Structure formats: C-alpha cells, structure tokens
C-alpha cells in the first residue's frame, strides 16, 4: 500500500478482554488488527491501547498495556462475564491510558475508540484530542450514559451498518455508516470443494447447531471452526451433533481459516440475534465460496445483490438447507460464479479503500470536529436486480455507506432489545 505524504498520529483503543492478535477472538478483534496493520502500512504512527499480549504494542507506552483476562480454576471462561475482580483492575488501567493521552495531547492527532466500556466516551471532551468511536454492537446502556455525561467536544461515531446506526439513533447517538472491510490478500480466491463450512465464535447467538442440522438435512458433511466463547452452549447444543459428517477443527489462525473456507462448497451463516454486520459473510465471499445466511440485523447490507448468496428467514433450518442446495446447484452449472463473487466482494469490502476513508474522516475531524459528508456508496451490481440472488425477504440491494444516519432513516429501523 502506498504510504501517505502526511502521516497522522493515531491512538486506537481496543476493547478489554481479548488481545488483538491471531487467531482473532472475533470479528471485532479482527477488524481492529487489520485497521492498525493497514494504517501503519500507510505510514501513520498508530499507538494501540489494548490487552497485554496484543500485537502492535511496540510503540505503546506502558500505560497503554491493559491487564489480561485470567480465569480462576473454578470459573468457566466465556464471552459474557469477566473473571471476579477483573474490572476492578482493568478499568483503572484504562483510565490511566486515557490520562496519558490527556497529559500528552500534543503528541496525538486523533483517537479511534473501539471500547465496549463507557470510560473512553466519558473522557472524550477532556483529552484535548478529537475522538471517533465505532459502534460494533446493539445499544449498550453504559455507552449511552457515558456519552451523555461527557463534556464537549464529545466523541463522534461510526456505525458498522445502517442497521446498527438505526438502533443507536433513538437513544440520541447519531453516526456515520462505514462498513467493516476485509483484506483481500489474506482471503484469496479458493478452488471450492465438497464440504459445507461454518466458522465464527461458538456462542448461542451465532447458531452453529442450526448449521449442523441444515447440513444433516442436505446429507452433506460440514466442517466447523472457531473459538468456543460459551462452553455450556457448545457442550449442550453443538457437541452432541458432531461426528464423521460434522467435524469441529477448533480455533484456526487466519491463513488456515481462509484456506478452509476457500476449499468449501458453501458457507452457512446462522446468526440468531440482531447481527450488527456479519464480517464472516464478506470473508467467505472474498474466497468465492457461496453463502446461505439467516436474514437478521445488518447482514442484508453485507449480502446486497452479490452473486452466490441467499438470505432466508432467521432460524429456519429447512430454508437454510434449501438455499444452500440452490447455491450448490448454481455453482455446479456456472464455473465462473466463484470468481465473480470474489470480484464484487473486493469491490465492496476492500480494506484498502476503507483505510483511505478513515484517513479522510480523521483529517476532517481534526479540521472542524465532524466526520464530513458521504465518502462513497456500495453500488448495486449491474443487471443483478431480479436475477434471483437478492429476490428474497430482507434483501437490501445497493447499500449506501459513509452516510450520516438521520432520525427519519432511523425510524425505518427500530431498535431491538440490546445485547452485547
């Protein structure tokens, strides 16, 4: 990537809990890792505040290295709770990092906050450095309260989808939509293969057990990969379904995961909550592997009218199996569909383009405290309307991104119950 002639000094604040490193704990951690990596490749000075063990801490002061999560022998590691006493250590450490920024404000140009705690938002107006925060989740009351308590100038906001922006609008937080992105070089076009694939965090809201049931209906083998974020869910709902035709490989590093997805016949994506974005959909499409997916939250914005994709009613195993069967049949009769799927995915979700957009936003934030006007729109595919791939309930077609979400737009996207 070509380096910028005018590098910025950027602080990136990661969430607590998981290090920013491979294998990525989830889509949030993956997005932050790639953001820092690409901004540094562009020549920017990026300082990361993150949990001990993260990559990219080489340029971070000691106060930016946050305590790791350590579970006691009698505690069950999971994605919902923290170990007893962890926040008592971690939140003061996060405050020390923010105090360092405030004390050295002349050394930084912008702060990009990804934290799921309200502390950075509460500090935003006291840092002496403009802040932008990305909304990665449904509404979190703690973040709403922290933003409301902040003195001016408060943080500006980015949302990963129009759906997510619409959820936060009724609680008084306006945002600019900038979809997540994928490094196309790390997710190359794959040859396909015989098996179905499911990958992601193994937690109840991701619905891995439903993918296995759909595969059984099809009589096809499915391979699963991902970190177990809810051991009880895995033991009760997933493990009993495993066997010769439903194989769990564990947590894979990114190159191994991309290779697995690229040699698969079809990816099944099964969120059973209001999915904010659905990064794994874009990752699968980068490899050319078709995607059958539950239609919920922001996933229709990711799928759009892309070839090789189908959306079905959330929770319907029968519809999911039928959609996968249709995609497989289409792939068998159209040798070029994998390459076309990748080409359009690269056009829509290029990490290089997103990084340039972030640069533009950072500079505008420094200039006048706003994120600026629309930067780009994700186009509809020529001739794709009515072609069948998007003619299913909830398909979005073209999805405008990098657009400020207004109250009128939010009214069309009611906020469901928040879930972090």
mmCIF file of C-alpha atoms in Angstrom:
data_model
loop_
_atom_site.group_PDB
_atom_site.id
_atom_site.type_symbol
_atom_site.label_atom_id
_atom_site.label_comp_id
_atom_site.label_asym_id
_atom_site.label_seq_id
_atom_site.Cartn_x
_atom_site.Cartn_y
_atom_site.Cartn_z
ATOM 1 C CA UNK A 1 0.000 0.000 0.000
ATOM 2 C CA UNK A 2 1.344 3.419 -0.950
ATOM 3 C CA UNK A 3 2.433 5.491 2.038
ATOM 4 C CA UNK A 4 0.777 8.825 2.756
ATOM 5 C CA UNK A 5 2.814 12.008 2.452
ATOM 6 C CA UNK A 6 1.249 13.460 5.604
ATOM 7 C CA UNK A 7 1.196 10.807 8.336
ATOM 8 C CA UNK A 8 -1.145 11.099 11.283
ATOM 9 C CA UNK A 9 -0.557 10.254 14.934
ATOM 10 C CA UNK A 10 -3.444 7.967 15.843
ATOM 11 C CA UNK A 11 -4.396 6.269 19.103
ATOM 12 C CA UNK A 12 -6.543 3.151 18.701
ATOM 13 C CA UNK A 13 -8.325 1.956 21.852
ATOM 14 C CA UNK A 14 -9.279 -1.724 21.726
ATOM 15 C CA UNK A 15 -11.862 -3.452 23.934
ATOM 16 C CA UNK A 16 -10.894 -5.188 27.135
ATOM 17 C CA UNK A 17 -10.985 -8.994 27.409
ATOM 18 C CA UNK A 18 -9.111 -10.321 24.334
ATOM 19 C CA UNK A 19 -5.695 -9.457 22.861
ATOM 20 C CA UNK A 20 -5.577 -8.018 19.355
ATOM 21 C CA UNK A 21 -3.684 -10.856 17.688
ATOM 22 C CA UNK A 22 -4.173 -14.041 15.712
ATOM 23 C CA UNK A 23 -6.106 -16.211 15.969
ATOM 24 C CA UNK A 24 -8.607 -13.378 16.233
ATOM 25 C CA UNK A 25 -11.098 -13.805 19.067
ATOM 26 C CA UNK A 26 -13.889 -12.484 16.852
ATOM 27 C CA UNK A 27 -14.804 -10.070 14.089
ATOM 28 C CA UNK A 28 -14.285 -7.030 16.322
ATOM 29 C CA UNK A 29 -10.728 -8.007 17.191
ATOM 30 C CA UNK A 30 -10.019 -8.906 13.567
ATOM 31 C CA UNK A 31 -11.268 -5.525 12.351
ATOM 32 C CA UNK A 32 -9.063 -3.644 14.815
ATOM 33 C CA UNK A 33 -5.989 -5.753 13.970
ATOM 34 C CA UNK A 34 -6.382 -5.047 10.265
ATOM 35 C CA UNK A 35 -7.106 -1.359 10.847
ATOM 36 C CA UNK A 36 -3.872 -0.882 12.778
ATOM 37 C CA UNK A 37 -1.890 -3.002 10.339
ATOM 38 C CA UNK A 38 -3.069 -1.080 7.283
ATOM 39 C CA UNK A 39 -2.788 2.372 8.844
ATOM 40 C CA UNK A 40 0.808 1.605 9.783
ATOM 41 C CA UNK A 41 1.442 0.316 6.267
ATOM 42 C CA UNK A 42 0.242 3.698 5.024
ATOM 43 C CA UNK A 43 2.938 5.365 7.120
ATOM 44 C CA UNK A 44 0.805 6.592 10.017
ATOM 45 C CA UNK A 45 2.077 6.433 13.588
ATOM 46 C CA UNK A 46 -0.516 4.237 15.294
ATOM 47 C CA UNK A 47 -0.356 3.694 19.051
ATOM 48 C CA UNK A 48 -2.525 0.855 20.332
ATOM 49 C CA UNK A 49 -4.095 0.684 23.793
ATOM 50 C CA UNK A 50 -5.008 -2.966 24.262
ATOM 51 C CA UNK A 51 -4.826 -6.024 26.476
ATOM 52 C CA UNK A 52 -1.391 -7.460 27.242
ATOM 53 C CA UNK A 53 -0.327 -9.951 24.589
ATOM 54 C CA UNK A 54 -1.692 -7.922 21.693
ATOM 55 C CA UNK A 55 0.285 -7.311 18.539
ATOM 56 C CA UNK A 56 1.344 -3.733 17.720
ATOM 57 C CA UNK A 57 2.210 -2.749 21.308
ATOM 58 C CA UNK A 58 5.801 -1.979 20.299
ATOM 59 C CA UNK A 59 5.042 1.756 20.058
ATOM 60 C CA UNK A 60 2.755 1.914 23.100
ATOM 61 C CA UNK A 61 3.685 3.457 26.450
ATOM 62 C CA UNK A 62 3.396 1.122 29.422
ATOM 63 C CA UNK A 63 0.124 2.735 30.482
ATOM 64 C CA UNK A 64 -1.483 1.596 27.201
ATOM 65 C CA UNK A 65 -0.918 -2.095 28.010
ATOM 66 C CA UNK A 66 -4.098 -3.244 29.751
ATOM 67 C CA UNK A 67 -4.468 -6.234 32.104
ATOM 68 C CA UNK A 68 -5.217 -9.614 30.524
ATOM 69 C CA UNK A 69 -8.220 -11.716 31.455
ATOM 70 C CA UNK A 70 -7.202 -14.587 33.756
ATOM 71 C CA UNK A 71 -9.843 -17.102 34.777
ATOM 72 C CA UNK A 72 -9.667 -18.918 38.111
ATOM 73 C CA UNK A 73 -9.782 -22.703 38.161
ATOM 74 C CA UNK A 74 -13.381 -22.700 39.381
ATOM 75 C CA UNK A 75 -14.575 -20.177 36.761
ATOM 76 C CA UNK A 76 -15.898 -21.040 33.289
ATOM 77 C CA UNK A 77 -14.311 -18.832 30.589
ATOM 78 C CA UNK A 78 -16.956 -17.180 28.427
ATOM 79 C CA UNK A 79 -17.708 -14.134 26.286
ATOM 80 C CA UNK A 80 -20.378 -12.662 28.566
ATOM 81 C CA UNK A 81 -18.850 -12.329 32.026
ATOM 82 C CA UNK A 82 -15.470 -11.235 33.348
ATOM 83 C CA UNK A 83 -13.459 -13.091 35.977
ATOM 84 C CA UNK A 84 -14.171 -11.919 39.508
ATOM 85 C CA UNK A 85 -12.223 -8.718 40.158
ATOM 86 C CA UNK A 86 -11.100 -8.180 36.553
ATOM 87 C CA UNK A 87 -12.899 -4.894 36.002
ATOM 88 C CA UNK A 88 -11.526 -3.613 39.313
ATOM 89 C CA UNK A 89 -8.073 -3.901 37.718
ATOM 90 C CA UNK A 90 -8.864 -3.193 34.084
ATOM 91 C CA UNK A 91 -10.971 -0.049 34.302
ATOM 92 C CA UNK A 92 -8.423 1.926 36.378
ATOM 93 C CA UNK A 93 -5.795 0.810 33.863
ATOM 94 C CA UNK A 94 -7.963 2.111 31.035
ATOM 95 C CA UNK A 95 -8.303 5.414 32.881
ATOM 96 C CA UNK A 96 -4.511 5.616 33.199
ATOM 97 C CA UNK A 97 -4.227 5.179 29.431
ATOM 98 C CA UNK A 98 -6.723 7.984 28.865
ATOM 99 C CA UNK A 99 -4.922 10.190 31.379
ATOM 100 C CA UNK A 100 -1.710 9.621 29.419
ATOM 101 C CA UNK A 101 -3.420 10.819 26.241
ATOM 102 C CA UNK A 102 -4.692 13.931 28.022
ATOM 103 C CA UNK A 103 -1.261 14.669 29.515
ATOM 104 C CA UNK A 104 0.440 14.254 26.131
ATOM 105 C CA UNK A 105 -2.291 15.598 23.863
ATOM 106 C CA UNK A 106 0.239 17.430 21.710
ATOM 107 C CA UNK A 107 1.660 14.040 20.673
ATOM 108 C CA UNK A 108 -1.584 12.736 19.126
ATOM 109 C CA UNK A 109 -3.886 13.888 16.324
ATOM 110 C CA UNK A 110 -6.934 11.654 16.765
ATOM 111 C CA UNK A 111 -8.262 8.852 18.977
ATOM 112 C CA UNK A 112 -10.234 5.969 17.450
ATOM 113 C CA UNK A 113 -12.165 4.230 20.213
ATOM 114 C CA UNK A 114 -13.465 0.662 19.865
ATOM 115 C CA UNK A 115 -14.039 0.016 23.574
ATOM 116 C CA UNK A 116 -17.275 -1.580 24.767
ATOM 117 C CA UNK A 117 -16.917 0.242 28.096
ATOM 118 C CA UNK A 118 -18.125 3.782 28.610
ATOM 119 C CA UNK A 119 -14.915 5.119 30.159
ATOM 120 C CA UNK A 120 -13.335 6.452 26.928
ATOM 121 C CA UNK A 121 -16.585 8.193 25.955
ATOM 122 C CA UNK A 122 -16.798 9.869 29.361
ATOM 123 C CA UNK A 123 -13.230 11.137 28.900
ATOM 124 C CA UNK A 124 -13.669 12.306 25.285
ATOM 125 C CA UNK A 125 -14.061 16.012 25.983
ATOM 126 C CA UNK A 126 -11.145 16.083 28.436
ATOM 127 C CA UNK A 127 -8.492 14.519 26.213
ATOM 128 C CA UNK A 128 -7.550 17.539 24.148
ATOM 129 C CA UNK A 129 -7.586 15.192 21.136
ATOM 130 C CA UNK A 130 -10.657 14.584 18.928
ATOM 131 C CA UNK A 131 -12.243 11.142 19.278
ATOM 132 C CA UNK A 132 -14.264 8.953 16.937
ATOM 133 C CA UNK A 133 -15.876 5.786 18.300
ATOM 134 C CA UNK A 134 -17.093 2.796 16.305
ATOM 135 C CA UNK A 135 -20.437 1.217 17.209
ATOM 136 C CA UNK A 136 -19.920 -2.524 16.811
ATOM 137 C CA UNK A 137 -22.916 -3.780 18.815
ATOM 138 C CA UNK A 138 -26.582 -3.229 19.582
ATOM 139 C CA UNK A 139 -27.252 -0.459 22.089
ATOM 140 C CA UNK A 140 -25.210 -0.705 25.295
ATOM 141 C CA UNK A 141 -26.769 1.481 28.036
ATOM 142 C CA UNK A 142 -23.382 2.068 29.671
ATOM 143 C CA UNK A 143 -22.072 3.700 26.492
ATOM 144 C CA UNK A 144 -25.191 5.836 26.137
ATOM 145 C CA UNK A 145 -24.859 7.107 29.714
ATOM 146 C CA UNK A 146 -21.133 7.762 29.367
ATOM 147 C CA UNK A 147 -21.606 9.745 26.157
ATOM 148 C CA UNK A 148 -24.369 11.794 27.784
ATOM 149 C CA UNK A 149 -22.061 12.619 30.692
ATOM 150 C CA UNK A 150 -19.162 13.797 28.530
ATOM 151 C CA UNK A 151 -18.244 17.453 28.297
ATOM 152 C CA UNK A 152 -17.872 18.965 24.844
ATOM 153 C CA UNK A 153 -16.370 18.132 22.469
ATOM 154 C CA UNK A 154 -17.824 14.634 22.804
ATOM 155 C CA UNK A 155 -16.928 11.681 20.614
ATOM 156 C CA UNK A 156 -18.213 11.386 17.065
ATOM 157 C CA UNK A 157 -19.483 7.983 15.961
ATOM 158 C CA UNK A 158 -19.115 5.459 13.159
ATOM 159 C CA UNK A 159 -21.517 2.509 12.815
ATOM 160 C CA UNK A 160 -20.638 -0.726 11.042
ATOM 161 C CA UNK A 161 -24.023 -0.882 9.295
ATOM 162 C CA UNK A 162 -27.113 1.224 8.683
ATOM 163 C CA UNK A 163 -28.990 -1.250 10.861
ATOM 164 C CA UNK A 164 -26.640 -0.603 13.780
ATOM 165 C CA UNK A 165 -26.796 3.150 13.220
ATOM 166 C CA UNK A 166 -30.586 2.916 13.300
ATOM 167 C CA UNK A 167 -30.521 1.070 16.614
ATOM 168 C CA UNK A 168 -28.450 3.793 18.277
ATOM 169 C CA UNK A 169 -30.308 6.772 16.802
ATOM 170 C CA UNK A 170 -33.338 6.630 19.149
ATOM 171 C CA UNK A 171 -31.044 6.881 22.188
ATOM 172 C CA UNK A 172 -29.525 10.086 20.871
ATOM 173 C CA UNK A 173 -26.357 8.831 19.194
ATOM 174 C CA UNK A 174 -26.007 9.790 15.532
ATOM 175 C CA UNK A 175 -23.405 8.002 13.451
ATOM 176 C CA UNK A 176 -21.839 7.747 10.036
ATOM 177 C CA UNK A 177 -22.039 4.328 8.386
ATOM 178 C CA UNK A 178 -18.700 2.805 7.445
ATOM 179 C CA UNK A 179 -18.971 -0.955 6.854
ATOM 180 C CA UNK A 180 -16.285 -3.317 8.055
ATOM 181 C CA UNK A 181 -13.755 -4.449 5.482
ATOM 182 C CA UNK A 182 -11.660 -7.473 4.564
ATOM 183 C CA UNK A 183 -8.037 -7.756 3.449
ATOM 184 C CA UNK A 184 -8.480 -9.414 0.067
ATOM 185 C CA UNK A 185 -4.859 -10.576 0.020
ATOM 186 C CA UNK A 186 -5.455 -12.588 3.197
ATOM 187 C CA UNK A 187 -8.681 -14.114 1.850
ATOM 188 C CA UNK A 188 -7.723 -15.302 -1.653
ATOM 189 C CA UNK A 189 -9.988 -16.965 -4.191
ATOM 190 C CA UNK A 190 -10.339 -20.645 -3.328
ATOM 191 C CA UNK A 191 -10.998 -23.691 -5.518
ATOM 192 C CA UNK A 192 -14.105 -24.849 -3.687
ATOM 193 C CA UNK A 193 -14.604 -28.421 -2.550
ATOM 194 C CA UNK A 194 -17.150 -30.956 -1.326
ATOM 195 C CA UNK A 195 -17.868 -29.813 2.248
ATOM 196 C CA UNK A 196 -20.050 -27.159 3.800
ATOM 197 C CA UNK A 197 -18.357 -24.794 6.239
ATOM 198 C CA UNK A 198 -19.373 -22.807 9.307
ATOM 199 C CA UNK A 199 -16.917 -20.504 11.083
ATOM 200 C CA UNK A 200 -17.039 -17.896 13.803
ATOM 201 C CA UNK A 201 -17.417 -17.577 17.557
ATOM 202 C CA UNK A 202 -19.181 -20.592 19.032
ATOM 203 C CA UNK A 203 -21.792 -18.867 21.158
ATOM 204 C CA UNK A 204 -25.551 -19.253 21.273
ATOM 205 C CA UNK A 205 -26.326 -16.168 19.190
ATOM 206 C CA UNK A 206 -24.222 -17.448 16.276
ATOM 207 C CA UNK A 207 -26.305 -20.641 15.961
ATOM 208 C CA UNK A 208 -23.677 -23.206 14.936
ATOM 209 C CA UNK A 209 -26.003 -26.074 15.893
ATOM 210 C CA UNK A 210 -28.518 -24.886 13.299
ATOM 211 C CA UNK A 211 -25.871 -25.062 10.576
ATOM 212 C CA UNK A 212 -25.148 -28.673 11.541
ATOM 213 C CA UNK A 213 -28.842 -29.515 11.377
ATOM 214 C CA UNK A 214 -29.124 -27.928 7.932
ATOM 215 C CA UNK A 215 -26.139 -29.956 6.739
ATOM 216 C CA UNK A 216 -27.773 -33.140 8.030
ATOM 217 C CA UNK A 217 -30.944 -32.302 6.071
ATOM 218 C CA UNK A 218 -28.805 -31.978 2.945
ATOM 219 C CA UNK A 219 -26.872 -35.153 3.671
ATOM 220 C CA UNK A 220 -23.620 -33.220 3.368
ATOM 221 C CA UNK A 221 -20.539 -33.071 5.559
ATOM 222 C CA UNK A 222 -19.927 -29.804 7.397
ATOM 223 C CA UNK A 223 -16.684 -28.550 8.910
ATOM 224 C CA UNK A 224 -16.791 -26.029 11.767
ATOM 225 C CA UNK A 225 -14.022 -23.749 13.025
ATOM 226 C CA UNK A 226 -13.923 -21.113 15.720
ATOM 227 C CA UNK A 227 -13.239 -20.244 19.311
ATOM 228 C CA UNK A 228 -15.628 -21.622 21.914
ATOM 229 C CA UNK A 229 -16.974 -18.497 23.615
ATOM 230 C CA UNK A 230 -19.723 -20.305 25.522
ATOM 231 C CA UNK A 231 -18.615 -23.738 26.762
ATOM 232 C CA UNK A 232 -22.051 -24.622 28.115
ATOM 233 C CA UNK A 233 -23.688 -23.915 24.758
ATOM 234 C CA UNK A 234 -21.032 -25.956 22.963
ATOM 235 C CA UNK A 235 -21.432 -28.950 25.263
ATOM 236 C CA UNK A 236 -25.223 -28.893 25.256
ATOM 237 C CA UNK A 237 -26.086 -27.905 21.675
ATOM 238 C CA UNK A 238 -23.083 -28.438 19.406
ATOM 239 C CA UNK A 239 -21.021 -31.352 20.719
ATOM 240 C CA UNK A 240 -23.909 -33.879 20.611
ATOM 241 C CA UNK A 241 -24.303 -33.196 16.874
ATOM 242 C CA UNK A 242 -20.635 -33.749 15.999
ATOM 243 C CA UNK A 243 -19.450 -36.887 14.249
ATOM 244 C CA UNK A 244 -17.973 -38.067 10.939
ATOM 245 C CA UNK A 245 -20.262 -35.709 8.992
ATOM 246 C CA UNK A 246 -19.961 -32.742 11.371
ATOM 247 C CA UNK A 247 -16.333 -32.067 12.268
ATOM 248 C CA UNK A 248 -15.067 -29.343 14.613
ATOM 249 C CA UNK A 249 -11.479 -28.234 13.899
ATOM 250 C CA UNK A 250 -11.096 -25.817 16.803
ATOM 251 C CA UNK A 251 -9.757 -22.280 16.561
ATOM 252 C CA UNK A 252 -7.671 -21.642 13.433
ATOM 253 C CA UNK A 253 -5.210 -18.924 12.540
ATOM 254 C CA UNK A 254 -6.325 -16.677 9.702
ATOM 255 C CA UNK A 255 -4.359 -18.321 6.839
ATOM 256 C CA UNK A 256 -5.655 -21.764 7.824
ATOM 257 C CA UNK A 257 -9.188 -20.438 8.146
ATOM 258 C CA UNK A 258 -9.108 -18.715 4.757
ATOM 259 C CA UNK A 259 -7.844 -21.921 3.154
ATOM 260 C CA UNK A 260 -10.638 -23.939 4.799
ATOM 261 C CA UNK A 261 -13.355 -21.541 3.658
ATOM 262 C CA UNK A 262 -11.887 -21.317 0.165
ATOM 263 C CA UNK A 263 -11.986 -25.080 -0.344
ATOM 264 C CA UNK A 264 -15.624 -25.370 0.784
ATOM 265 C CA UNK A 265 -18.759 -25.861 -1.281
ATOM 266 C CA UNK A 266 -20.934 -23.390 0.615
ATOM 267 C CA UNK A 267 -20.727 -21.383 3.852
ATOM 268 C CA UNK A 268 -23.656 -21.436 6.267
ATOM 269 C CA UNK A 269 -24.060 -18.281 8.375
ATOM 270 C CA UNK A 270 -26.602 -18.648 11.168
ATOM 271 C CA UNK A 271 -26.926 -15.622 13.491
ATOM 272 C CA UNK A 272 -29.995 -15.758 15.716
ATOM 273 C CA UNK A 273 -29.686 -12.232 17.089
ATOM 274 C CA UNK A 274 -29.635 -8.776 15.547
ATOM 275 C CA UNK A 275 -26.246 -9.215 13.881
ATOM 276 C CA UNK A 276 -24.597 -5.774 13.609
ATOM 277 C CA UNK A 277 -22.673 -6.577 10.412
ATOM 278 C CA UNK A 278 -21.567 -10.139 9.670
ATOM 279 C CA UNK A 279 -17.879 -9.967 8.784
ATOM 280 C CA UNK A 280 -17.668 -13.699 8.073
ATOM 281 C CA UNK A 281 -20.072 -13.241 5.158
ATOM 282 C CA UNK A 282 -17.677 -10.810 3.477
ATOM 283 C CA UNK A 283 -14.719 -13.082 4.273
ATOM 284 C CA UNK A 284 -16.401 -16.113 2.710
ATOM 285 C CA UNK A 285 -17.362 -14.142 -0.386
ATOM 286 C CA UNK A 286 -13.763 -12.983 -0.772
ATOM 287 C CA UNK A 287 -12.792 -16.633 -1.276
ATOM 288 C CA UNK A 288 -15.583 -17.093 -3.812
ATOM 289 C CA UNK A 289 -17.455 -19.520 -1.565
ATOM 290 C CA UNK A 290 -21.234 -19.016 -1.772
ATOM 291 C CA UNK A 291 -23.099 -18.048 1.387
ATOM 292 C CA UNK A 292 -26.509 -19.123 2.685
ATOM 293 C CA UNK A 293 -27.412 -16.885 5.606
ATOM 294 C CA UNK A 294 -30.148 -16.046 8.061
ATOM 295 C CA UNK A 295 -31.570 -12.598 7.346
ATOM 296 C CA UNK A 296 -31.219 -10.557 10.515
ATOM 297 C CA UNK A 297 -29.770 -7.236 11.592
ATOM 298 C CA UNK A 298 -27.267 -5.776 9.157
ATOM 299 C CA UNK A 299 -26.476 -8.935 7.185
ATOM 300 C CA UNK A 300 -28.651 -7.952 4.221
ATOM 301 C CA UNK A 301 -26.411 -4.900 3.806
ATOM 302 C CA UNK A 302 -23.399 -7.188 3.511
ATOM 303 C CA UNK A 303 -25.063 -9.584 1.093
ATOM 304 C CA UNK A 304 -26.689 -6.896 -1.058
ATOM 305 C CA UNK A 305 -27.179 -8.265 -4.584
ATOM 306 C CA UNK A 306 -23.939 -10.214 -4.683
ATOM 307 C CA UNK A 307 -23.932 -13.378 -6.774
ATOM 308 C CA UNK A 308 -23.641 -16.629 -4.893
ATOM 309 C CA UNK A 309 -25.621 -15.508 -1.836
ATOM 310 C CA UNK A 310 -29.036 -16.318 -0.399
ATOM 311 C CA UNK A 311 -30.901 -14.884 2.573
ATOM 312 C CA UNK A 312 -33.562 -16.880 4.423
ATOM 313 C CA UNK A 313 -35.756 -16.373 7.469
ATOM 314 C CA UNK A 314 -33.794 -16.341 10.711
ATOM 315 C CA UNK A 315 -33.933 -19.704 12.462
ATOM 316 C CA UNK A 316 -35.374 -21.687 9.544
ATOM 317 C CA UNK A 317 -33.163 -24.755 9.129
ATOM 318 C CA UNK A 318 -35.264 -26.011 6.212
ATOM 319 C CA UNK A 319 -34.945 -22.730 4.308
ATOM 320 C CA UNK A 320 -31.225 -22.621 5.014
ATOM 321 C CA UNK A 321 -30.740 -26.139 3.654
ATOM 322 C CA UNK A 322 -32.800 -25.315 0.566
ATOM 323 C CA UNK A 323 -30.823 -22.123 -0.061
ATOM 324 C CA UNK A 324 -27.519 -23.985 0.233
ATOM 325 C CA UNK A 325 -28.775 -26.650 -2.166
ATOM 326 C CA UNK A 326 -29.737 -23.970 -4.705
ATOM 327 C CA UNK A 327 -26.344 -22.279 -4.407
ATOM 328 C CA UNK A 328 -24.520 -25.581 -4.836
ATOM 329 C CA UNK A 329 -26.584 -26.423 -7.917
ATOM 330 C CA UNK A 330 -25.905 -22.997 -9.390
ATOM 331 C CA UNK A 331 -22.190 -23.363 -8.765
ATOM 332 C CA UNK A 332 -22.196 -26.753 -10.453
ATOM 333 C CA UNK A 333 -23.685 -25.153 -13.567
ATOM 334 C CA UNK A 334 -21.702 -21.907 -13.564
ATOM 335 C CA UNK A 335 -17.938 -22.309 -13.355
ATOM 336 C CA UNK A 336 -17.368 -18.554 -13.164
ATOM 337 C CA UNK A 337 -19.587 -17.712 -10.227
ATOM 338 C CA UNK A 338 -16.853 -18.072 -7.598
ATOM 339 C CA UNK A 339 -14.625 -15.582 -9.382
ATOM 340 C CA UNK A 340 -17.498 -13.134 -9.894
ATOM 341 C CA UNK A 341 -18.457 -13.395 -6.233
ATOM 342 C CA UNK A 342 -14.918 -12.533 -5.206
ATOM 343 C CA UNK A 343 -14.631 -9.679 -7.691
ATOM 344 C CA UNK A 344 -17.736 -7.989 -6.339
ATOM 345 C CA UNK A 345 -16.752 -8.671 -2.732
ATOM 346 C CA UNK A 346 -13.405 -6.979 -3.320
ATOM 347 C CA UNK A 347 -15.205 -4.005 -4.855
ATOM 348 C CA UNK A 348 -17.497 -3.625 -1.859
ATOM 349 C CA UNK A 349 -15.329 -4.578 1.092
ATOM 350 C CA UNK A 350 -11.768 -3.645 0.170
ATOM 351 C CA UNK A 351 -9.733 -2.897 3.285
ATOM 352 C CA UNK A 352 -7.500 -0.547 1.318
ATOM 353 C CA UNK A 353 -10.466 1.634 0.368
ATOM 354 C CA UNK A 354 -11.794 1.680 3.923
ATOM 355 C CA UNK A 355 -8.444 2.809 5.304
ATOM 356 C CA UNK A 356 -8.397 5.732 2.876
ATOM 357 C CA UNK A 357 -11.890 6.653 4.051
ATOM 358 C CA UNK A 358 -10.782 6.548 7.667
ATOM 359 C CA UNK A 359 -7.895 8.859 6.835
ATOM 360 C CA UNK A 360 -10.335 11.317 5.272
ATOM 361 C CA UNK A 361 -12.565 11.157 8.337
ATOM 362 C CA UNK A 362 -9.663 11.637 10.738
ATOM 363 C CA UNK A 363 -8.459 14.726 8.879
ATOM 364 C CA UNK A 364 -11.963 16.197 8.767
ATOM 365 C CA UNK A 365 -12.399 15.508 12.492
ATOM 366 C CA UNK A 366 -9.156 17.353 13.194
ATOM 367 C CA UNK A 367 -10.220 20.224 10.939
ATOM 368 C CA UNK A 368 -13.739 21.008 12.121
ATOM 369 C CA UNK A 369 -14.847 18.338 14.581
ATOM 370 C CA UNK A 370 -17.111 16.500 12.130
ATOM 371 C CA UNK A 371 -16.723 13.354 10.045
ATOM 372 C CA UNK A 372 -17.676 15.084 6.817
ATOM 373 C CA UNK A 373 -20.207 14.194 4.152
ATOM 374 C CA UNK A 374 -20.702 10.938 2.273
ATOM 375 C CA UNK A 375 -17.464 9.327 1.178
ATOM 376 C CA UNK A 376 -18.760 6.515 -1.012
ATOM 377 C CA UNK A 377 -21.674 4.226 -1.718
ATOM 378 C CA UNK A 378 -21.692 0.489 -2.224
ATOM 379 C CA UNK A 379 -23.081 0.080 -5.752
ATOM 380 C CA UNK A 380 -25.698 -2.371 -6.952
ATOM 381 C CA UNK A 381 -24.341 -4.986 -9.326
ATOM 382 C CA UNK A 382 -25.121 -4.232 -12.983
ATOM 383 C CA UNK A 383 -28.003 -6.369 -14.170
ATOM 384 C CA UNK A 384 -28.345 -8.188 -10.878
ATOM 385 C CA UNK A 385 -31.775 -6.909 -9.906
ATOM 386 C CA UNK A 386 -34.311 -9.659 -10.361
ATOM 387 C CA UNK A 387 -31.620 -12.224 -11.029
ATOM 388 C CA UNK A 388 -32.784 -14.321 -8.114
ATOM 389 C CA UNK A 389 -29.953 -13.961 -5.641
ATOM 390 C CA UNK A 390 -31.457 -10.974 -3.882
ATOM 391 C CA UNK A 391 -35.136 -11.700 -4.535
ATOM 392 C CA UNK A 392 -35.668 -12.969 -1.000
ATOM 393 C CA UNK A 393 -37.196 -11.273 2.055
ATOM 394 C CA UNK A 394 -34.921 -8.654 3.550
ATOM 395 C CA UNK A 395 -32.515 -8.232 0.625
ATOM 396 C CA UNK A 396 -31.142 -4.731 0.516
ATOM 397 C CA UNK A 397 -29.733 -4.265 -2.983
ATOM 398 C CA UNK A 398 -27.424 -1.281 -3.047
ATOM 399 C CA UNK A 399 -26.395 -0.156 0.420
ATOM 400 C CA UNK A 400 -25.340 3.428 0.963
ATOM 401 C CA UNK A 401 -22.417 3.702 3.321
ATOM 402 C CA UNK A 402 -20.447 6.511 4.896
ATOM 403 C CA UNK A 403 -23.726 8.424 5.155
ATOM 404 C CA UNK A 404 -24.875 10.184 8.316
ATOM 405 C CA UNK A 405 -27.992 8.453 9.658
ATOM 406 C CA UNK A 406 -30.840 10.827 10.383
ATOM 407 C CA UNK A 407 -33.859 10.459 12.625
ATOM 408 C CA UNK A 408 -36.014 9.770 9.573
ATOM 409 C CA UNK A 409 -33.769 6.944 8.497
ATOM 410 C CA UNK A 410 -33.686 5.541 11.999
ATOM 411 C CA UNK A 411 -37.464 5.468 12.156
ATOM 412 C CA UNK A 412 -37.409 2.784 9.491
ATOM 413 C CA UNK A 413 -35.032 0.675 11.585
ATOM 414 C CA UNK A 414 -36.491 0.156 15.067
ATOM 415 C CA UNK A 415 -34.095 -0.786 17.804
ATOM 416 C CA UNK A 416 -34.497 -4.313 19.185
ATOM 417 C CA UNK A 417 -33.509 -5.276 22.685
ATOM 418 C CA UNK A 418 -29.838 -4.549 23.227
ATOM 419 C CA UNK A 419 -27.494 -7.480 23.506
ATOM 420 C CA UNK A 420 -23.740 -7.169 23.953
#
